Amino acid sequence: MNAAIANPLQRPRATLSLDLDNLWCYQRSFGLETWRSYPSFLEIAVPRILDFLDRLNLKVTFFVIGRDASDPANLGLLSEIVVRGHEVGNHSFDHELALHLQSREEIEDEIRRAADAIETVTGQRPRGFRGPAFGLSQDLLEVLAGLGYDYDASTCPNSLGLLARLWHRSKASKIGSDEKVVGGLYGSLKDTGQSLRPYLWSLKDGALMEVPVTTLPILRLPFHGTYLNYLADFSPALARGYFMTALRLCKLRAVPPSFLLHASDFLGGDDSVPLTYLPGMKRSAEEKNQFMAETLQAYSRMFEVTPIGTFADELKQQQALPSFLPALGA
Ligand SMILES: [Zn+2]
């Protein structure tokens, strides 16, 4: 068992990260041609999220997309993330959902270009990576290890991956797209059995730490921010009860939760952002932000919450993690 988790003198650890998927990423993943002009909501979302995190005194890992970092219009917005004390991670250059199915050379180019753009804007070189839509391959892991990354955070052992793909397909067809849904989007059944605790991928030229996005222990049901918003559309009390159950189960099973947010979790139907097909977009921004504040206050009451990089540093110093050979689903 992990010493950082088991030491009774320390509060149990948890991490918080936010994928900065932009408006064009959603349009692209749902097959809407409007994505090609790269419409953005970052100017609404980033200042709001940074103020929100300051109020809650939380530091997180922002997984930034290289394409947005390379747009001069985003310079001030993205540099502010590091100025306010957060970590920046690499979320690929183009948020291509099938990145993990590309050749090793293409993957390396995508990751390098994103890191260069993010470093240029923020002054911080990412040392963690999260693939678009939880995609992972052996080539991707080896590229990350070869580039000296400290951790990957792309796995999400989620038993509802197939249902989520069906949901995505039905939403896409309702908004007029015939886009194929990428295999493995939202996680594959094969990945469901992967560990929820951090571990090492054993690779040809070394090892790479994996910090999985946490799903409910045993049942492997998702509990990231967008899923909680989906439940909160039915009942905020139900969503809160589900989240608290998930956290208690994590504590019982000595799983340090890695809770995942998206920028869209902080946007509401009154923000004039055309995202009505996403969960939670019928509620107002204020309602959603209040819900997220209560959720994250509960999270930081139960756990010592840090960015993923800080937690990865602690794990490296404190103990040997179990290691696994990659056997990845597609
Ligand atoms: Zn993403």
Coordinates of C-alpha atoms in Angstrom, one line a residue, residues 14 27 34 38 56 67-68 74 80-81 113 122 135 142 148-149 189 200 204 209 219 228 232 235 240 261-262 302 320:
A14 CA -6.2 13.5 -3.5
Q27 CA -17.8 20.8 -31.8
T34 CA -18.0 24.9 -37.2
Y38 CA -11.6 27.2 -33.6
L56 CA -11.7 27.7 -2.4
R67 CA -3.7 24.7 -30.4
D68 CA -5.2 27.1 -27.9
N74 CA -5.0 33.3 -25.3
E80 CA -2.4 33.6 -15.6
I81 CA -2.9 29.9 -14.8
R113 CA 4.3 20.8 -30.4
T122 CA 3.1 29.9 -19.5
G135 CA -7.0 7.2 -25.2
E142 CA 6.9 5.1 -24.7
G148 CA 11.0 12.6 -19.8
Y149 CA 7.4 13.0 -18.6
L189 CA -14.2 -2.5 -21.4
L200 CA 4.1 2.4 -13.0
K204 CA 11.2 -1.0 -22.8
M209 CA 3.9 6.8 -13.5
L219 CA -18.3 -0.8 -9.7
L228 CA -22.0 14.8 -11.6
A232 CA -27.5 17.0 -11.0
S235 CA -31.3 16.1 -8.8
R240 CA -24.0 15.1 -4.1
L261 CA -13.2 18.7 -14.1
H262 CA -13.8 20.3 -17.4
M302 CA -12.0 14.8 3.3
A320 CA 8.1 1.9 -4.9

